């Protein structure tokens, strides 16, 4: 599903020229479809010419050898006539590519897979791409962003894709604006547990010493939020507040009694503040991953080695802010991390901790020449996209500055309306400014500029 944002529309005229490089001219001919600008931080990710509706990932994985034998089916709609198209993919060796059931020519070039179907796909047509591949996927180890993508663990594997790691284990259109629904069909030796986003579809099927489980994510999902976790897990299932809650932990890390009830409590509390929970189930997975961070994978975050109450509150807040409402580009990562960090502060205030204003004041005390202020929260740069000071803390402080400016009534209305208006889609900072101005009847451009687009300590709002 591709939504064309206002920002993308403005940028697309210029970007069409950029996109011409490396793509046969005939594939670009009359547009009229969803041509969008590349991500400023990940310009190689994302592809034009089609809109993915569904991914069907059939994964056979053996922990002892870390061998993945996979078939990925991508169902998409062509938004113009396509004699060739590209996917993001840097996974194991490909055996075959079929388009609508017919063998297609393909070539790999870096992180791109170019497919040439036997006959061009008609504009507006639905088509399916089946990619068969086999081998051991490898993680990305980035000097600035750390380890992500497909991570092999001693007893299995876990996929943590933020920001552009999904291509390490399946071919996709890795554009935040092209969300799709997912089916995961995971086969392992019997006795191994396999989890993914969403809900199980029927009981596990045993055959010849192997077990297949199917998970469905029925709400649109960006590729970076897709997840599988395979290994030895203890699984807990309940229904809390009407929502299925499925959590799992790797028992080699010890019992983790906190995850399951805390997930239910965080979601109950967040539903009251932010409005309806966006997905059909909730949960969480604790695995021994070794990457050093937790990730808000859709409906069911992954925690590395263990968790605590505030981390669960943070990752479940992302279900509204990040997963359901997703930034259109990574430049707006503060919309994810600022909102999730702000939620931690609200939770603490409501559970006997310091007030949000006290937390704000503590960080605001950093002197003007402190490196705390030296990046732009609203455009920290690719290598600083997870900078804790600039993106997480100053992102949350921006929301507190906004709250003190427009007042509690309008601020909490804004949080709810933001989640409701942009549910399952993408939105950018400009959209937040527009909505905040509409609700508060104030001009907020200068406040956003000072807090987001200036690499300096902003004045206190009044
Ligand atoms: N989004 C995650 C969080 O909220 C952090 C992910 C960090 N990812 C990475 N590749 N370093 O905490
Ligand atoms: Zn976060």
Coordinates of C-alpha atoms and ligand atoms in Angstrom, one line a residue:
X1 CA 0.0 0.0 0.0
X2 CA 1.5 3.3 -1.0
X3 CA 0.3 6.6 0.1
X4 CA 1.6 9.6 -1.6
X5 CA 2.3 12.3 0.9
X6 CA 2.3 16.0 0.3
X7 CA 6.0 16.2 0.8
X8 CA 6.6 13.3 -1.6
X9 CA 4.4 14.9 -4.3
X10 CA 6.5 18.1 -4.1
X11 CA 9.7 16.2 -4.2
X12 CA 8.8 13.8 -6.9
X13 CA 9.2 16.1 -9.9
X14 CA 12.9 16.6 -9.0
X15 CA 13.5 13.0 -7.9
X16 CA 12.2 11.4 -11.2
X17 CA 15.4 12.8 -12.7
X18 CA 17.6 11.2 -10.0
X19 CA 15.8 7.9 -10.3
X20 CA 16.5 7.7 -14.0
X21 CA 20.0 6.6 -13.3
X22 CA 20.4 2.9 -13.6
X23 CA 16.9 2.2 -14.7
X24 CA 16.0 1.5 -18.4
X25 CA 14.2 4.5 -19.8
X26 CA 11.2 2.4 -21.0
X27 CA 10.4 1.4 -17.4
X28 CA 10.1 5.0 -16.4
X29 CA 7.9 6.2 -19.3
X30 CA 4.5 7.7 -18.5
X31 CA 4.3 7.9 -14.8
X32 CA 1.0 9.0 -13.3
X33 CA 1.5 6.5 -10.6
X34 CA 3.2 6.5 -7.2
X35 CA 6.5 7.9 -8.0
X36 CA 8.1 8.9 -4.7
X37 CA 11.4 10.5 -3.7
X38 CA 14.1 8.2 -2.3
X39 CA 14.7 8.4 1.5
X40 CA 17.3 11.1 2.2
X41 CA 19.1 8.8 4.7
X42 CA 18.8 5.5 2.7
X43 CA 18.7 6.6 -1.0
X44 CA 19.2 3.0 -2.2
X45 CA 16.1 1.7 -0.5
X46 CA 12.7 1.7 -2.0
X47 CA 11.5 1.3 -5.6
X48 CA 9.0 3.0 -7.8
X49 CA 6.5 1.6 -10.3
X50 CA 4.5 -0.7 -8.1
X51 CA 2.7 -0.9 -4.8
X52 CA 3.1 -4.0 -2.6
X53 CA -0.2 -5.3 -1.1
X54 CA 1.0 -8.5 0.6
X55 CA 4.1 -10.6 1.4
X56 CA 3.9 -14.3 1.8
X57 CA 7.1 -15.5 3.4
X58 CA 7.6 -19.3 3.4
X59 CA 10.7 -19.9 5.6
X60 CA 12.2 -23.3 6.3
X61 CA 15.0 -22.8 8.9
X62 CA 17.2 -25.3 10.7
X63 CA 18.9 -23.8 13.9
X64 CA 21.7 -26.4 13.9
X65 CA 23.0 -25.3 10.5
X66 CA 21.4 -21.8 10.3
X67 CA 20.3 -22.8 6.8
X68 CA 17.3 -20.9 5.5
X69 CA 15.4 -22.3 2.5
X70 CA 12.8 -19.7 1.5
X71 CA 10.1 -18.8 -0.9
X72 CA 9.0 -15.2 -0.8
X73 CA 5.8 -14.2 -2.7
X74 CA 5.3 -10.5 -3.3
X75 CA 1.8 -9.5 -4.4
X76 CA 1.8 -6.0 -5.9
X77 CA -0.1 -3.7 -8.3
X78 CA 1.8 -2.1 -11.1
X79 CA 1.2 1.7 -11.2
X80 CA 2.5 1.9 -14.7
X81 CA 3.6 -0.4 -17.5
X82 CA 6.6 -2.3 -16.2
X83 CA 9.1 -4.1 -18.5
X84 CA 11.4 -4.4 -15.5
X85 CA 11.3 -3.6 -11.8
X86 CA 13.4 -3.7 -8.8
X87 CA 13.2 -5.0 -5.2
X88 CA 15.5 -4.5 -2.2
X89 CA 17.4 -7.7 -1.5
X90 CA 20.8 -8.7 -0.2
X91 CA 20.0 -12.1 1.2
X92 CA 21.2 -15.6 0.3
X93 CA 21.7 -17.0 -3.2
X94 CA 18.6 -17.0 -5.4
X95 CA 17.5 -20.2 -7.2
X96 CA 14.6 -18.8 -9.2
X97 CA 12.4 -15.8 -9.8
X98 CA 8.9 -16.3 -11.3
X99 CA 6.5 -13.4 -12.3
X100 CA 2.9 -14.6 -12.4
X101 CA 4.2 -18.1 -12.5
X102 CA 6.6 -17.7 -15.4
X103 CA 10.4 -17.8 -15.0
X104 CA 11.8 -14.3 -15.2
X105 CA 15.3 -13.0 -15.9
X106 CA 16.9 -11.4 -12.9
X107 CA 20.2 -9.9 -11.8
X108 CA 21.6 -8.8 -8.5
X109 CA 23.6 -5.6 -8.1
X110 CA 24.6 -4.7 -4.5
X111 CA 21.4 -4.5 -2.5
X112 CA 19.1 -4.4 -5.5
X113 CA 17.4 -7.3 -7.3
X114 CA 16.3 -6.3 -10.9
X115 CA 13.6 -8.5 -12.4
X116 CA 12.7 -8.7 -16.1
X117 CA 9.4 -10.5 -16.7
X118 CA 8.9 -12.3 -20.0
X119 CA 6.2 -9.8 -20.9
X120 CA 5.8 -6.3 -19.5
X121 CA 3.2 -6.0 -16.7
X122 CA 0.3 -3.8 -17.7
X123 CA -0.3 -0.5 -15.8
X124 CA -2.8 -1.2 -13.1
X125 CA -2.4 -5.0 -13.1
X126 CA -2.0 -7.1 -10.1
X127 CA 1.1 -9.3 -10.3
X128 CA 3.0 -11.8 -8.1
X129 CA 6.7 -12.3 -7.8
X130 CA 8.0 -15.5 -6.4
X131 CA 11.6 -15.6 -5.3
X132 CA 13.2 -18.9 -4.2
X133 CA 16.5 -18.5 -2.2
X134 CA 18.6 -20.6 0.1
X135 CA 21.6 -20.1 2.4
X136 CA 22.5 -18.5 5.6
X137 CA 21.4 -14.8 5.8
X138 CA 23.9 -12.4 7.4
X139 CA 23.3 -9.4 9.5
X140 CA 24.3 -5.9 8.7
X141 CA 27.0 -4.5 11.0
X142 CA 27.0 -0.8 10.5
X143 CA 29.6 1.4 12.3
X144 CA 27.0 4.0 13.2
X145 CA 23.8 2.0 13.6
X146 CA 25.1 -1.3 15.1
X147 CA 23.9 -4.8 14.2
X148 CA 20.6 -5.5 12.5
X149 CA 18.9 -7.6 9.9
X150 CA 18.8 -11.4 10.2
X151 CA 20.7 -12.3 13.4
X152 CA 21.6 -16.0 13.9
X153 CA 21.5 -17.0 17.6
X154 CA 22.9 -20.1 19.2
X155 CA 19.5 -21.8 19.2
X156 CA 17.9 -20.1 16.1
X157 CA 17.6 -16.7 14.7
X158 CA 15.8 -13.4 15.1
X159 CA 15.2 -10.7 12.5
X160 CA 15.4 -7.1 13.6
X161 CA 15.3 -4.8 10.6
X162 CA 15.4 -1.2 11.7
X163 CA 16.2 0.8 9.6
X164 CA 17.0 -1.1 6.3
X165 CA 17.7 -4.7 7.4
X166 CA 14.7 -6.6 6.0
X167 CA 16.6 -7.0 2.7
X168 CA 19.0 -9.4 4.5
X169 CA 16.3 -12.1 4.6
X170 CA 13.6 -11.3 2.0
X171 CA 13.0 -9.3 -1.2
X172 CA 10.8 -6.2 -0.6
X173 CA 10.0 -2.7 -1.5
X174 CA 11.8 -1.2 1.5
X175 CA 10.0 2.2 1.4
X176 CA 8.3 3.4 4.6
X177 CA 5.4 4.6 2.5
X178 CA 4.7 1.1 1.0
X179 CA 3.2 -0.8 3.8
X180 CA 1.7 -4.3 3.2
X181 CA 0.1 -7.2 5.1
X182 CA 2.2 -10.3 5.8
X183 CA 1.9 -14.1 6.1
X184 CA 4.8 -15.9 7.7
X185 CA 4.8 -19.7 7.2
X186 CA 7.8 -21.0 9.3
X187 CA 9.0 -24.6 9.2
X188 CA 11.6 -25.8 11.8
X189 CA 12.6 -29.1 13.3
X190 CA 9.8 -30.2 15.6
X191 CA 10.4 -28.8 19.2
X192 CA 11.8 -25.5 17.9
X193 CA 9.5 -22.5 18.4
X194 CA 8.9 -19.9 15.7
X195 CA 7.2 -16.6 16.3
X196 CA 6.4 -13.6 14.1
X197 CA 4.3 -10.5 14.0
X198 CA 0.5 -10.8 14.5
X199 CA -1.5 -13.9 15.2
X200 CA -1.1 -17.6 14.7
X201 CA -3.3 -18.9 11.9
X202 CA -4.4 -22.4 13.1
X203 CA -2.4 -24.9 15.1
X204 CA 1.2 -26.0 14.2
X205 CA 1.3 -28.7 11.5
X206 CA 3.8 -31.6 12.1
X207 CA 5.2 -33.6 9.2
X208 CA 8.3 -35.8 8.9
X209 CA 9.9 -34.4 12.1
X210 CA 9.3 -30.8 11.1
X211 CA 6.7 -28.3 12.3
X212 CA 5.1 -25.5 10.3
X213 CA 3.5 -22.5 12.0
X214 CA 1.7 -19.7 10.3
X215 CA 1.5 -16.1 11.6
X216 CA -0.6 -13.4 10.0
X217 CA -0.1 -9.7 10.3
X218 CA -3.4 -8.4 8.9
X219 CA -2.8 -4.7 9.4
X220 CA -0.4 -2.8 7.1
X221 CA 3.2 -3.0 8.2
X222 CA 6.4 -1.3 7.1
X223 CA 9.3 -3.7 6.3
X224 CA 11.5 -2.5 9.1
X225 CA 8.8 -3.7 11.6
X226 CA 8.5 -7.3 10.3
X227 CA 10.0 -9.9 12.6
X228 CA 10.6 -13.6 13.0
X229 CA 12.1 -15.2 16.1
X230 CA 13.1 -18.9 16.0
X231 CA 14.6 -20.9 18.8
X232 CA 13.9 -22.3 22.3
X233 CA 11.1 -20.2 23.8
X234 CA 8.6 -20.4 26.7
X235 CA 5.3 -19.0 25.3
X236 CA 2.5 -17.4 27.4
X237 CA -0.9 -16.6 25.9
X238 CA -3.8 -14.7 27.5
X239 CA -6.4 -12.3 26.4
X240 CA -6.2 -8.9 28.2
X241 CA -8.7 -6.2 27.7
X242 CA -10.1 -8.1 24.8
X243 CA -6.7 -8.3 23.0
X244 CA -4.7 -11.5 22.6
X245 CA -1.4 -11.2 24.4
X246 CA 1.4 -13.6 23.2
X247 CA 4.8 -13.3 24.8
X248 CA 7.8 -15.6 24.8
X249 CA 11.2 -15.7 26.5
X250 CA 14.3 -17.7 25.9
X251 CA 14.7 -19.8 29.1
X252 CA 18.5 -19.8 28.9
X253 CA 18.3 -16.2 30.0
X254 CA 16.3 -17.1 33.1
X255 CA 12.6 -16.8 33.8
X256 CA 11.1 -13.5 32.8
X257 CA 7.9 -12.9 34.7
X258 CA 7.7 -9.2 34.1
X259 CA 7.2 -9.1 30.3
X260 CA 3.7 -10.6 30.0
X261 CA 1.7 -8.7 32.6
X262 CA 3.7 -5.5 32.0
X263 CA 2.8 -5.6 28.2
X264 CA -0.9 -5.9 29.1
X265 CA -0.7 -3.0 31.7
X266 CA 1.2 -0.7 29.3
X267 CA -1.3 -1.3 26.5
X268 CA -4.3 -0.8 28.8
X269 CA -2.8 2.5 30.1
X270 CA -1.8 3.6 26.6
X271 CA -5.2 2.9 25.1
X272 CA -6.7 5.3 27.6
X273 CA -4.3 8.1 26.6
X274 CA -3.8 7.5 22.9
X275 CA -7.1 5.8 21.7
X276 CA -7.7 2.4 20.2
X277 CA -4.9 -0.1 20.1
X278 CA -4.1 -0.4 16.3
X279 CA -3.3 -4.1 16.0
X280 CA -5.1 -7.4 16.5
X281 CA -2.8 -8.8 19.2
X282 CA 0.0 -7.6 21.4
X283 CA 3.0 -9.3 23.0
X284 CA 6.8 -9.3 23.3
X285 CA 9.8 -11.6 22.9
X286 CA 12.9 -11.8 25.0
X287 CA 15.8 -13.5 23.2
X288 CA 19.5 -13.6 23.6
X289 CA 20.3 -11.5 20.6
X290 CA 23.4 -9.6 21.6
X291 CA 22.6 -6.4 19.7
X292 CA 22.0 -4.3 22.8
X293 CA 18.7 -2.7 22.0
X294 CA 15.0 -3.5 22.0
X295 CA 12.9 -3.1 18.8
X296 CA 9.2 -2.2 18.4
X297 CA 8.4 -4.9 15.8
X298 CA 4.8 -4.6 15.0
X299 CA 2.4 -6.0 17.6
X300 CA 5.2 -7.9 19.3
X301 CA 8.5 -6.1 20.2
X302 CA 11.8 -8.0 20.7
X303 CA 13.9 -7.3 23.8
X304 CA 17.5 -8.3 24.0
X305 CA 18.4 -10.4 27.0
X306 CA 15.7 -9.0 29.3
X307 CA 13.5 -6.0 29.8
X308 CA 12.1 -3.6 32.4
X309 CA 8.9 -1.7 32.8
X310 CA 9.9 1.6 31.1
X311 CA 11.3 -0.3 28.1
X312 CA 8.0 -2.2 27.6
X313 CA 6.1 1.1 28.0
X314 CA 8.4 2.6 25.3
X315 CA 8.1 -0.2 22.8
X316 CA 4.4 -0.6 23.2
X317 CA 4.0 3.2 22.7
X318 CA 5.6 2.8 19.4
X319 CA 2.7 0.6 18.3
X320 CA 0.7 3.9 18.0
X321 CA 3.7 6.1 17.2
X322 CA 6.0 4.5 14.7
X323 CA 4.2 1.3 13.8
X324 CA 0.7 2.5 13.0
X325 CA 1.6 6.1 12.3
X326 CA 5.0 5.8 10.5
X327 CA 7.2 8.7 9.4
X328 CA 7.4 8.9 5.6
X329 CA 11.2 9.2 5.7
X330 CA 13.9 8.4 8.3
X331 CA 14.7 12.1 8.7
X332 CA 11.5 12.2 10.9
X333 CA 12.7 9.4 13.3
X334 CA 12.1 11.8 16.2
X335 CA 8.3 11.2 15.6
X336 CA 9.0 7.6 16.7
X337 CA 11.5 8.0 19.4
X338 CA 10.4 11.4 20.8
X339 CA 6.8 10.1 21.2
X340 CA 7.9 6.8 22.8
X341 CA 10.3 8.5 25.2
X342 CA 7.6 11.1 26.1
X343 CA 5.3 8.1 26.9
X344 CA 7.9 6.9 29.4
X345 CA 7.8 10.3 31.1
X346 CA 4.0 10.3 31.2
X347 CA 4.0 6.8 32.7
X348 CA 6.5 7.7 35.4
X349 CA 4.6 10.8 36.4
X350 CA 1.4 8.6 36.7
X351 CA 3.2 5.9 38.7
X352 CA 4.8 7.9 41.5
X353 CA 7.9 9.1 39.7
X354 CA 9.0 12.7 38.7
X355 CA 6.7 14.9 36.7
X356 CA 7.2 15.3 33.0
X357 CA 8.1 18.9 33.7
X358 CA 10.8 17.9 36.2
X359 CA 12.4 15.6 33.7
X360 CA 12.2 18.3 31.1
X361 CA 13.8 20.8 33.4
X362 CA 16.7 18.4 34.3
X363 CA 17.7 18.0 30.7
X364 CA 17.0 21.7 29.8
X365 CA 19.6 22.6 32.4
X366 CA 22.4 21.5 30.0
X367 CA 24.3 24.7 29.1
X368 CA 24.0 26.1 25.6
X369 CA 27.5 24.9 24.6
X370 CA 26.8 21.4 25.7
X371 CA 27.0 18.7 22.9
X372 CA 23.5 17.8 24.1
X373 CA 22.2 20.5 21.7
X374 CA 24.6 20.0 18.8
X375 CA 22.4 18.1 16.3
X376 CA 19.0 18.9 14.8
X377 CA 16.3 16.8 16.3
X378 CA 14.2 17.0 13.2
X379 CA 17.1 16.0 10.9
X380 CA 19.9 14.4 12.9
X381 CA 21.6 12.8 9.9
X382 CA 21.7 9.1 8.9
X383 CA 24.5 8.2 11.3
X384 CA 22.9 9.9 14.3
X385 CA 19.4 8.7 13.7
X386 CA 19.4 6.9 17.0
X387 CA 21.2 9.6 18.9
X388 CA 19.8 9.4 22.4
X389 CA 20.2 13.1 23.3
X390 CA 19.1 14.6 20.0
X391 CA 16.4 12.2 18.9
X392 CA 15.0 10.5 22.0
X393 CA 15.4 13.1 24.8
X394 CA 15.1 16.3 22.8
X395 CA 12.3 14.7 20.7
X396 CA 10.4 14.2 24.0
X397 CA 11.3 17.7 25.2
X398 CA 9.9 19.1 21.9
X399 CA 6.6 17.5 22.8
X400 CA 6.7 19.0 26.3
X401 CA 7.5 22.4 24.8
X402 CA 4.5 22.0 22.6
X403 CA 2.3 20.9 25.5
X404 CA 3.2 23.9 27.6
X405 CA 2.5 26.1 24.6
X406 CA -0.9 24.7 23.6
X407 CA -2.1 23.4 27.0
X408 CA -3.0 20.0 28.2
X409 CA -6.4 19.8 26.6
X410 CA -5.2 20.5 23.1
X411 CA -2.0 18.5 23.6
X412 CA -3.8 15.3 24.6
X413 CA -6.3 15.8 21.8
X414 CA -3.4 16.1 19.4
X415 CA -1.9 12.8 20.6
X416 CA -5.2 11.0 20.0
X417 CA -6.0 12.7 16.7
X418 CA -2.5 12.1 15.4
X419 CA -2.9 8.3 16.0
X420 CA -6.4 8.3 14.6
X421 CA -5.9 10.4 11.5
X422 CA -2.8 8.7 10.2
X423 CA -3.6 5.2 11.4
X424 CA -1.8 2.5 9.3
X425 CA -0.2 5.2 7.1
X426 CA 2.7 7.6 7.1
X427 CA 3.0 11.2 8.2
X428 CA 5.7 13.7 8.6
X429 CA 6.6 16.6 10.9
X430 CA 4.8 19.0 8.6
X431 CA 1.6 17.0 9.1
X432 CA 2.1 17.2 12.9
X433 CA 2.6 21.0 12.7
X434 CA -0.6 21.3 10.6
X435 CA -2.7 19.2 13.0
X436 CA -1.3 21.0 16.1
X437 CA -2.1 24.4 14.6
X438 CA -5.6 23.3 13.6
X439 CA -6.3 22.0 17.1
X440 CA -4.8 24.9 19.0
X441 CA -5.5 27.8 16.6
X442 CA -2.0 29.0 17.1
X443 CA 1.0 29.5 14.8
X444 CA 3.5 27.0 15.9
X445 CA 6.1 27.2 13.0
X446 CA 8.6 29.2 15.1
X447 CA 8.4 26.7 18.0
X448 CA 8.9 23.7 15.6
X449 CA 11.9 25.5 14.0
X450 CA 13.5 26.3 17.3
X451 CA 13.1 22.8 18.8
X452 CA 13.6 20.6 15.7
X453 CA 15.5 22.5 13.0
X454 CA 18.1 24.5 15.0
X455 CA 21.3 22.9 16.3
X456 CA 21.2 25.0 19.4
X457 CA 19.5 25.2 22.8
X458 CA 16.0 26.6 22.1
X459 CA 14.4 29.3 24.3
X460 CA 11.9 28.2 26.8
X461 CA 8.3 28.3 25.5
X462 CA 5.9 30.6 27.2
Ligands
LIG1 N1 13.8 1.8 17.7 C1 14.5 1.1 18.8 C2 14.0 1.7 20.1 O1 13.1 2.3 20.2 C3 16.0 1.3 18.6 C4 16.5 0.6 17.4 C5 18.0 0.7 17.3 N2 18.4 0.1 16.0 C6 19.7 0.0 15.6 N3 19.9 -0.5 14.4 N4 20.6 0.5 16.3 O2 14.6 1.6 21.1
LIG2 ZN1 12.1 3.6 20.5

